[in-house]
PDB file of N, CA and C in Angstrom:
ATOM      1  N   MET A 157       0.819  -1.191   0.000  1.00  0.00           N
ATOM      2  CA  MET A 157       0.000   0.000   0.000  1.00  0.00           C
ATOM      3  C   MET A 157       0.870   1.265   0.000  1.00  0.00           C
ATOM      4  N   LEU A 158       1.946   1.228   0.781  1.00  0.00           N
ATOM      5  CA  LEU A 158       2.857   2.361   0.826  1.00  0.00           C
ATOM      6  C   LEU A 158       3.550   2.556  -0.517  1.00  0.00           C
ATOM      7  N   LEU A 159       3.856   1.462  -1.187  1.00  0.00           N
ATOM      8  CA  LEU A 159       4.490   1.540  -2.506  1.00  0.00           C
ATOM      9  C   LEU A 159       3.543   2.173  -3.530  1.00  0.00           C
ATOM     10  N   LEU A 160       2.266   1.851  -3.447  1.00  0.00           N
ATOM     11  CA  LEU A 160       1.268   2.434  -4.342  1.00  0.00           C
ATOM     12  C   LEU A 160       1.143   3.938  -4.099  1.00  0.00           C
ATOM     13  N   LEU A 161       1.112   4.350  -2.834  1.00  0.00           N
ATOM     14  CA  LEU A 161       1.042   5.768  -2.500  1.00  0.00           C
ATOM     15  C   LEU A 161       2.282   6.515  -2.983  1.00  0.00           C
ATOM     16  N   LEU A 162       3.443   5.917  -2.827  1.00  0.00           N
ATOM     17  CA  LEU A 162       4.678   6.525  -3.311  1.00  0.00           C
ATOM     18  C   LEU A 162       4.653   6.673  -4.831  1.00  0.00           C
ATOM     19  N   GLY A 163       4.140   5.681  -5.538  1.00  0.00           N
ATOM     20  CA  GLY A 163       4.031   5.754  -6.992  1.00  0.00           C
ATOM     21  C   GLY A 163       3.096   6.860  -7.439  1.00  0.00           C
ATOM     22  N   ILE A 164       1.991   7.036  -6.731  1.00  0.00           N
ATOM     23  CA  ILE A 164       1.033   8.091  -7.072  1.00  0.00           C
ATOM     24  C   ILE A 164       1.651   9.463  -6.834  1.00  0.00           C
ATOM     25  N   ILE A 165       2.391   9.614  -5.728  1.00  0.00           N
ATOM     26  CA  ILE A 165       3.047  10.895  -5.445  1.00  0.00           C
ATOM     27  C   ILE A 165       4.091  11.215  -6.501  1.00  0.00           C
ATOM     28  N   VAL A 166       4.890  10.234  -6.897  1.00  0.00           N
ATOM     29  CA  VAL A 166       5.902  10.447  -7.938  1.00  0.00           C
ATOM     30  C   VAL A 166       5.236  10.821  -9.261  1.00  0.00           C
ATOM     31  N   LEU A 167       4.134  10.180  -9.582  1.00  0.00           N
ATOM     32  CA  LEU A 167       3.403  10.494 -10.811  1.00  0.00           C
ATOM     33  C   LEU A 167       2.888  11.928 -10.788  1.00  0.00           C
ATOM     34  N   HIS A 168       2.326  12.362  -9.679  1.00  0.00           N
ATOM     35  CA  HIS A 168       1.803  13.716  -9.585  1.00  0.00           C
ATOM     36  C   HIS A 168       2.911  14.765  -9.652  1.00  0.00           C
ATOM     37  N   VAL A 169       4.018  14.514  -9.025  1.00  0.00           N
ATOM     38  CA  VAL A 169       5.142  15.459  -9.090  1.00  0.00           C
ATOM     39  C   VAL A 169       5.678  15.543 -10.521  1.00  0.00           C
ATOM     40  N   THR A 170       5.756  14.408 -11.202  1.00  0.00           N
ATOM     41  CA  THR A 170       6.210  14.394 -12.592  1.00  0.00           C
ATOM     42  C   THR A 170       5.271  15.190 -13.490  1.00  0.00           C
ATOM     43  N   VAL A 171       3.981  15.013 -13.311  1.00  0.00           N
ATOM     44  CA  VAL A 171       3.004  15.761 -14.109  1.00  0.00           C
ATOM     45  C   VAL A 171       3.101  17.251 -13.825  1.00  0.00           C
ATOM     46  N   LEU A 172       3.306  17.621 -12.576  1.00  0.00           N
ATOM     47  CA  LEU A 172       3.445  19.033 -12.226  1.00  0.00           C
ATOM     48  C   LEU A 172       4.688  19.649 -12.868  1.00  0.00           C
ATOM     49  N   VAL A 173       5.793  18.922 -12.863  1.00  0.00           N
ATOM     50  CA  VAL A 173       7.018  19.415 -13.496  1.00  0.00           C
ATOM     51  C   VAL A 173       6.814  19.574 -14.991  1.00  0.00           C
ATOM     52  N   LEU A 174       6.191  18.596 -15.640  1.00  0.00           N
ATOM     53  CA  LEU A 174       5.930  18.688 -17.073  1.00  0.00           C
ATOM     54  C   LEU A 174       4.986  19.842 -17.407  1.00  0.00           C
ATOM     55  N   LEU A 175       4.025  20.102 -16.536  1.00  0.00           N
ATOM     56  CA  LEU A 175       3.115  21.222 -16.743  1.00  0.00           C
ATOM     57  C   LEU A 175       3.861  22.548 -16.689  1.00  0.00           C
ATOM     58  N   PHE A 176       4.736  22.713 -15.692  1.00  0.00           N
ATOM     59  CA  PHE A 176       5.541  23.930 -15.611  1.00  0.00           C
ATOM     60  C   PHE A 176       6.433  24.079 -16.838  1.00  0.00           C
ATOM     61  N   VAL A 177       7.085  23.015 -17.244  1.00  0.00           N
ATOM     62  CA  VAL A 177       7.993  23.083 -18.390  1.00  0.00           C
ATOM     63  C   VAL A 177       7.232  23.432 -19.662  1.00  0.00           C
ATOM     64  N   SER A 178       6.090  22.820 -19.890  1.00  0.00           N
ATOM     65  CA  SER A 178       5.340  23.089 -21.122  1.00  0.00           C
ATOM     66  C   SER A 178       4.753  24.483 -21.148  1.00  0.00           C
ATOM     67  N   THR A 179       4.505  25.081 -19.984  1.00  0.00           N
ATOM     68  CA  THR A 179       3.989  26.447 -19.950  1.00  0.00           C
ATOM     69  C   THR A 179       5.108  27.470 -20.133  1.00  0.00           C
ATOM     70  N   ILE A 180       6.263  27.193 -19.556  1.00  0.00           N
ATOM     71  CA  ILE A 180       7.342  28.178 -19.528  1.00  0.00           C
ATOM     72  C   ILE A 180       8.265  28.094 -20.747  1.00  0.00           C
ATOM     73  N   VAL A 181       8.443  26.915 -21.311  1.00  0.00           N
ATOM     74  CA  VAL A 181       9.436  26.732 -22.371  1.00  0.00           C
ATOM     75  C   VAL A 181       9.164  27.680 -23.540  1.00  0.00           C
ATOM     76  N   SER A 182      10.237  28.183 -24.119  1.00  0.00           N
ATOM     77  CA  SER A 182      10.073  29.220 -25.130  1.00  0.00           C
ATOM     78  C   SER A 182      10.062  28.705 -26.562  1.00  0.00           C
ATOM     79  N   GLN A 183      10.258  27.436 -26.786  1.00  0.00           N
ATOM     80  CA  GLN A 183      10.243  26.936 -28.161  1.00  0.00           C
ATOM     81  C   GLN A 183       9.546  25.590 -28.212  1.00  0.00           C
ATOM     82  N   TRP A 184       8.339  25.582 -28.732  1.00  0.00           N
ATOM     83  CA  TRP A 184       7.618  24.339 -28.916  1.00  0.00           C
ATOM     84  C   TRP A 184       7.864  23.779 -30.313  1.00  0.00           C
ATOM     85  N   LEU A 185       7.994  24.650 -31.281  1.00  0.00           N
ATOM     86  CA  LEU A 185       8.149  24.254 -32.680  1.00  0.00           C
ATOM     87  C   LEU A 185       9.374  24.963 -33.237  1.00  0.00           C
ATOM     88  N   VAL A 186      10.354  24.200 -33.692  1.00  0.00           N
ATOM     89  CA  VAL A 186      11.567  24.773 -34.270  1.00  0.00           C
ATOM     90  C   VAL A 186      11.682  24.253 -35.691  1.00  0.00           C
ATOM     91  N   ASN A 187      11.747  25.189 -36.657  1.00  0.00           N
ATOM     92  CA  ASN A 187      11.815  24.808 -38.063  1.00  0.00           C
ATOM     93  C   ASN A 187      12.799  25.743 -38.755  1.00  0.00           C
ATOM     94  N   GLY A 188      14.038  25.329 -38.850  1.00  0.00           N
ATOM     95  CA  GLY A 188      15.047  26.155 -39.500  1.00  0.00           C
ATOM     96  C   GLY A 188      15.279  27.439 -38.727  1.00  0.00           C
ATOM     97  N   GLY A 189      14.961  28.571 -39.340  1.00  0.00           N
ATOM     98  CA  GLY A 189      15.141  29.866 -38.702  1.00  0.00           C
ATOM     99  C   GLY A 189      13.882  30.365 -38.029  1.00  0.00           C
ATOM    100  N   HIS A 190      12.869  29.522 -37.893  1.00  0.00           N
ATOM    101  CA  HIS A 190      11.589  29.936 -37.335  1.00  0.00           C
ATOM    102  C   HIS A 190      11.291  29.133 -36.078  1.00  0.00           C
ATOM    103  N   THR A 191      10.954  29.805 -34.987  1.00  0.00           N
ATOM    104  CA  THR A 191      10.530  29.138 -33.763  1.00  0.00           C
ATOM    105  C   THR A 191       9.162  29.669 -33.371  1.00  0.00           C
ATOM    106  N   ALA A 192       8.328  28.804 -32.834  1.00  0.00           N
ATOM    107  CA  ALA A 192       6.986  29.198 -32.419  1.00  0.00           C
ATOM    108  C   ALA A 192       6.660  28.537 -31.092  1.00  0.00           C
ATOM    109  N   ASP A 193       5.913  29.252 -30.282  1.00  0.00           N
ATOM    110  CA  ASP A 193       5.450  28.700 -29.025  1.00  0.00           C
ATOM    111  C   ASP A 193       4.091  29.301 -28.696  1.00  0.00           C
ATOM    112  N   LEU A 194       3.684  29.111 -27.461  1.00  0.00           N
ATOM    113  CA  LEU A 194       2.369  29.564 -27.042  1.00  0.00           C
ATOM    114  C   LEU A 194       2.282  31.083 -26.946  1.00  0.00           C
ATOM    115  N   TRP A 195       3.400  31.758 -26.762  1.00  0.00           N
ATOM    116  CA  TRP A 195       3.382  33.186 -26.484  1.00  0.00           C
ATOM    117  C   TRP A 195       3.870  34.052 -27.645  1.00  0.00           C
ATOM    118  N   GLN A 196       4.827  33.566 -28.449  1.00  0.00           N
ATOM    119  CA  GLN A 196       5.350  34.403 -29.535  1.00  0.00           C
ATOM    120  C   GLN A 196       5.908  33.548 -30.665  1.00  0.00           C
ATOM    121  N   ASN A 197       6.028  34.167 -31.833  1.00  0.00           N
ATOM    122  CA  ASN A 197       6.617  33.541 -33.014  1.00  0.00           C
ATOM    123  C   ASN A 197       7.854  34.345 -33.404  1.00  0.00           C
ATOM    124  N   CYS A 198       8.994  33.670 -33.562  1.00  0.00           N
ATOM    125  CA  CYS A 198      10.251  34.358 -33.851  1.00  0.00           C
ATOM    126  C   CYS A 198      10.868  33.819 -35.137  1.00  0.00           C
ATOM    127  N   THR A 199      11.527  34.714 -35.876  1.00  0.00           N
ATOM    128  CA  THR A 199      12.310  34.330 -37.037  1.00  0.00           C
ATOM    129  C   THR A 199      13.714  34.872 -36.859  1.00  0.00           C
ATOM    130  N   SER A 200      14.682  34.092 -37.289  1.00  0.00           N
ATOM    131  CA  SER A 200      16.078  34.532 -37.154  1.00  0.00           C
ATOM    132  C   SER A 200      16.748  34.452 -38.513  1.00  0.00           C
ATOM    133  N   GLY A 201      16.681  35.533 -39.231  1.00  0.00           N
ATOM    134  CA  GLY A 201      17.402  35.647 -40.490  1.00  0.00           C
ATOM    135  C   GLY A 201      18.594  36.544 -40.256  1.00  0.00           C
ATOM    136  N   THR A 202      18.667  37.634 -40.999  1.00  0.00           N
ATOM    137  CA  THR A 202      19.720  38.608 -40.736  1.00  0.00           C
ATOM    138  C   THR A 202      19.420  39.379 -39.456  1.00  0.00           C
ATOM    139  N   VAL A 203      18.124  39.520 -39.145  1.00  0.00           N
ATOM    140  CA  VAL A 203      17.687  40.202 -37.921  1.00  0.00           C
ATOM    141  C   VAL A 203      16.742  39.279 -37.170  1.00  0.00           C
ATOM    142  N   PHE A 204      16.954  39.128 -35.864  1.00  0.00           N
ATOM    143  CA  PHE A 204      16.071  38.306 -35.040  1.00  0.00           C
ATOM    144  C   PHE A 204      14.815  39.108 -34.743  1.00  0.00           C
ATOM    145  N   HIS A 205      13.646  38.594 -35.153  1.00  0.00           N
ATOM    146  CA  HIS A 205      12.405  39.348 -35.061  1.00  0.00           C
ATOM    147  C   HIS A 205      11.335  38.478 -34.414  1.00  0.00           C
ATOM    148  N   CYS A 206      10.690  38.971 -33.366  1.00  0.00           N
ATOM    149  CA  CYS A 206       9.634  38.235 -32.673  1.00  0.00           C
ATOM    150  C   CYS A 206       8.320  38.992 -32.756  1.00  0.00           C
ATOM    151  N   LEU A 207       7.266  38.261 -32.995  1.00  0.00           N
ATOM    152  CA  LEU A 207       5.910  38.805 -33.003  1.00  0.00           C
ATOM    153  C   LEU A 207       5.082  38.056 -31.975  1.00  0.00           C
ATOM    154  N   ALA A 208       4.098  38.724 -31.405  1.00  0.00           N
ATOM    155  CA  ALA A 208       3.183  38.046 -30.491  1.00  0.00           C
ATOM    156  C   ALA A 208       2.375  37.021 -31.274  1.00  0.00           C
ATOM    157  N   SER A 209       1.979  35.968 -30.607  1.00  0.00           N
ATOM    158  CA  SER A 209       1.147  34.955 -31.263  1.00  0.00           C
ATOM    159  C   SER A 209      -0.174  35.569 -31.683  1.00  0.00           C
ATOM    160  N   SER A 210      -0.824  34.906 -32.599  1.00  0.00           N
ATOM    161  CA  SER A 210      -2.082  35.441 -33.116  1.00  0.00           C
ATOM    162  C   SER A 210      -3.109  35.568 -31.994  1.00  0.00           C
ATOM    163  N   SER A 211      -4.093  36.387 -32.215  1.00  0.00           N
ATOM    164  CA  SER A 211      -5.095  36.649 -31.183  1.00  0.00           C
ATOM    165  C   SER A 211      -6.359  35.824 -31.399  1.00  0.00           C
ATOM    166  N   ASN A 212      -6.201  34.596 -31.871  1.00  0.00           N
ATOM    167  CA  ASN A 212      -7.358  33.728 -32.033  1.00  0.00           C
ATOM    168  C   ASN A 212      -7.953  33.399 -30.675  1.00  0.00           C
ATOM    169  N   GLU A 213      -9.251  33.158 -30.654  1.00  0.00           N
ATOM    170  CA  GLU A 213      -9.922  32.848 -29.396  1.00  0.00           C
ATOM    171  C   GLU A 213      -9.416  31.550 -28.795  1.00  0.00           C
ATOM    172  N   TRP A 214      -9.127  30.554 -29.635  1.00  0.00           N
ATOM    173  CA  TRP A 214      -8.672  29.266 -29.101  1.00  0.00           C
ATOM    174  C   TRP A 214      -7.295  29.399 -28.467  1.00  0.00           C
ATOM    175  N   LEU A 215      -6.429  30.242 -29.044  1.00  0.00           N
ATOM    176  CA  LEU A 215      -5.101  30.422 -28.481  1.00  0.00           C
ATOM    177  C   LEU A 215      -5.174  31.146 -27.141  1.00  0.00           C
ATOM    178  N   GLN A 216      -6.015  32.148 -27.048  1.00  0.00           N
ATOM    179  CA  GLN A 216      -6.177  32.851 -25.781  1.00  0.00           C
ATOM    180  C   GLN A 216      -6.763  31.935 -24.714  1.00  0.00           C
ATOM    181  N   SER A 217      -7.670  31.056 -25.097  1.00  0.00           N
ATOM    182  CA  SER A 217      -8.232  30.128 -24.118  1.00  0.00           C
ATOM    183  C   SER A 217      -7.196  29.101 -23.674  1.00  0.00           C
ATOM    184  N   VAL A 218      -6.319  28.654 -24.570  1.00  0.00           N
ATOM    185  CA  VAL A 218      -5.249  27.728 -24.188  1.00  0.00           C
ATOM    186  C   VAL A 218      -4.275  28.408 -23.239  1.00  0.00           C
ATOM    187  N   GLN A 219      -3.919  29.662 -23.523  1.00  0.00           N
ATOM    188  CA  GLN A 219      -3.030  30.404 -22.634  1.00  0.00           C
ATOM    189  C   GLN A 219      -3.652  30.547 -21.248  1.00  0.00           C
ATOM    190  N   ALA A 220      -4.921  30.888 -21.188  1.00  0.00           N
ATOM    191  CA  ALA A 220      -5.591  31.057 -19.898  1.00  0.00           C
ATOM    192  C   ALA A 220      -5.678  29.732 -19.145  1.00  0.00           C
ATOM    193  N   MET A 221      -5.991  28.653 -19.835  1.00  0.00           N
ATOM    194  CA  MET A 221      -6.099  27.346 -19.171  1.00  0.00           C
ATOM    195  C   MET A 221      -4.740  26.850 -18.678  1.00  0.00           C
ATOM    196  N   MET A 222      -3.664  27.137 -19.420  1.00  0.00           N
ATOM    197  CA  MET A 222      -2.329  26.740 -18.965  1.00  0.00           C
ATOM    198  C   MET A 222      -1.967  27.472 -17.676  1.00  0.00           C
ATOM    199  N   ILE A 223      -2.249  28.764 -17.621  1.00  0.00           N
ATOM    200  CA  ILE A 223      -1.939  29.536 -16.422  1.00  0.00           C
ATOM    201  C   ILE A 223      -2.804  29.075 -15.256  1.00  0.00           C
ATOM    202  N   LEU A 224      -4.094  28.853 -15.491  1.00  0.00           N
ATOM    203  CA  LEU A 224      -4.964  28.369 -14.419  1.00  0.00           C
ATOM    204  C   LEU A 224      -4.570  26.984 -13.932  1.00  0.00           C
ATOM    205  N   SER A 225      -4.129  26.132 -14.836  1.00  0.00           N
ATOM    206  CA  SER A 225      -3.723  24.782 -14.414  1.00  0.00           C
ATOM    207  C   SER A 225      -2.475  24.821 -13.551  1.00  0.00           C
ATOM    208  N   VAL A 226      -1.554  25.732 -13.847  1.00  0.00           N
ATOM    209  CA  VAL A 226      -0.369  25.874 -12.994  1.00  0.00           C
ATOM    210  C   VAL A 226      -0.779  26.382 -11.618  1.00  0.00           C
ATOM    211  N   ILE A 227      -1.655  27.385 -11.580  1.00  0.00           N
ATOM    212  CA  ILE A 227      -2.090  27.932 -10.294  1.00  0.00           C
ATOM    213  C   ILE A 227      -2.807  26.877  -9.467  1.00  0.00           C
ATOM    214  N   PHE A 228      -3.753  26.151 -10.051  1.00  0.00           N
ATOM    215  CA  PHE A 228      -4.487  25.143  -9.305  1.00  0.00           C
ATOM    216  C   PHE A 228      -3.639  23.953  -8.918  1.00  0.00           C
ATOM    217  N   SER A 229      -2.642  23.642  -9.723  1.00  0.00           N
ATOM    218  CA  SER A 229      -1.743  22.541  -9.368  1.00  0.00           C
ATOM    219  C   SER A 229      -0.897  22.881  -8.145  1.00  0.00           C
ATOM    220  N   VAL A 230      -0.491  24.136  -8.062  1.00  0.00           N
ATOM    221  CA  VAL A 230       0.301  24.556  -6.899  1.00  0.00           C
ATOM    222  C   VAL A 230      -0.577  24.557  -5.642  1.00  0.00           C
ATOM    223  N   LEU A 231      -1.820  25.009  -5.795  1.00  0.00           N
ATOM    224  CA  LEU A 231      -2.725  25.018  -4.638  1.00  0.00           C
ATOM    225  C   LEU A 231      -3.033  23.605  -4.202  1.00  0.00           C
TER     226      LEU A 231
END
């Protein structure tokens, strides 16, 4: 029984770490000179240029849910 409880705790800590990493990491998609993530899109040619991600409703809802999930996970 103690081993099962320890496994559940390790699983929850792992999920929490992955949640933090996926929210904070700055590059989800890397394609040559172009990187994209949840917060901004960057290109690196002769000049490194970053633009905010599009303002689609689904993207804003994903951003809000990621932040809320981090807050509720900590609580």
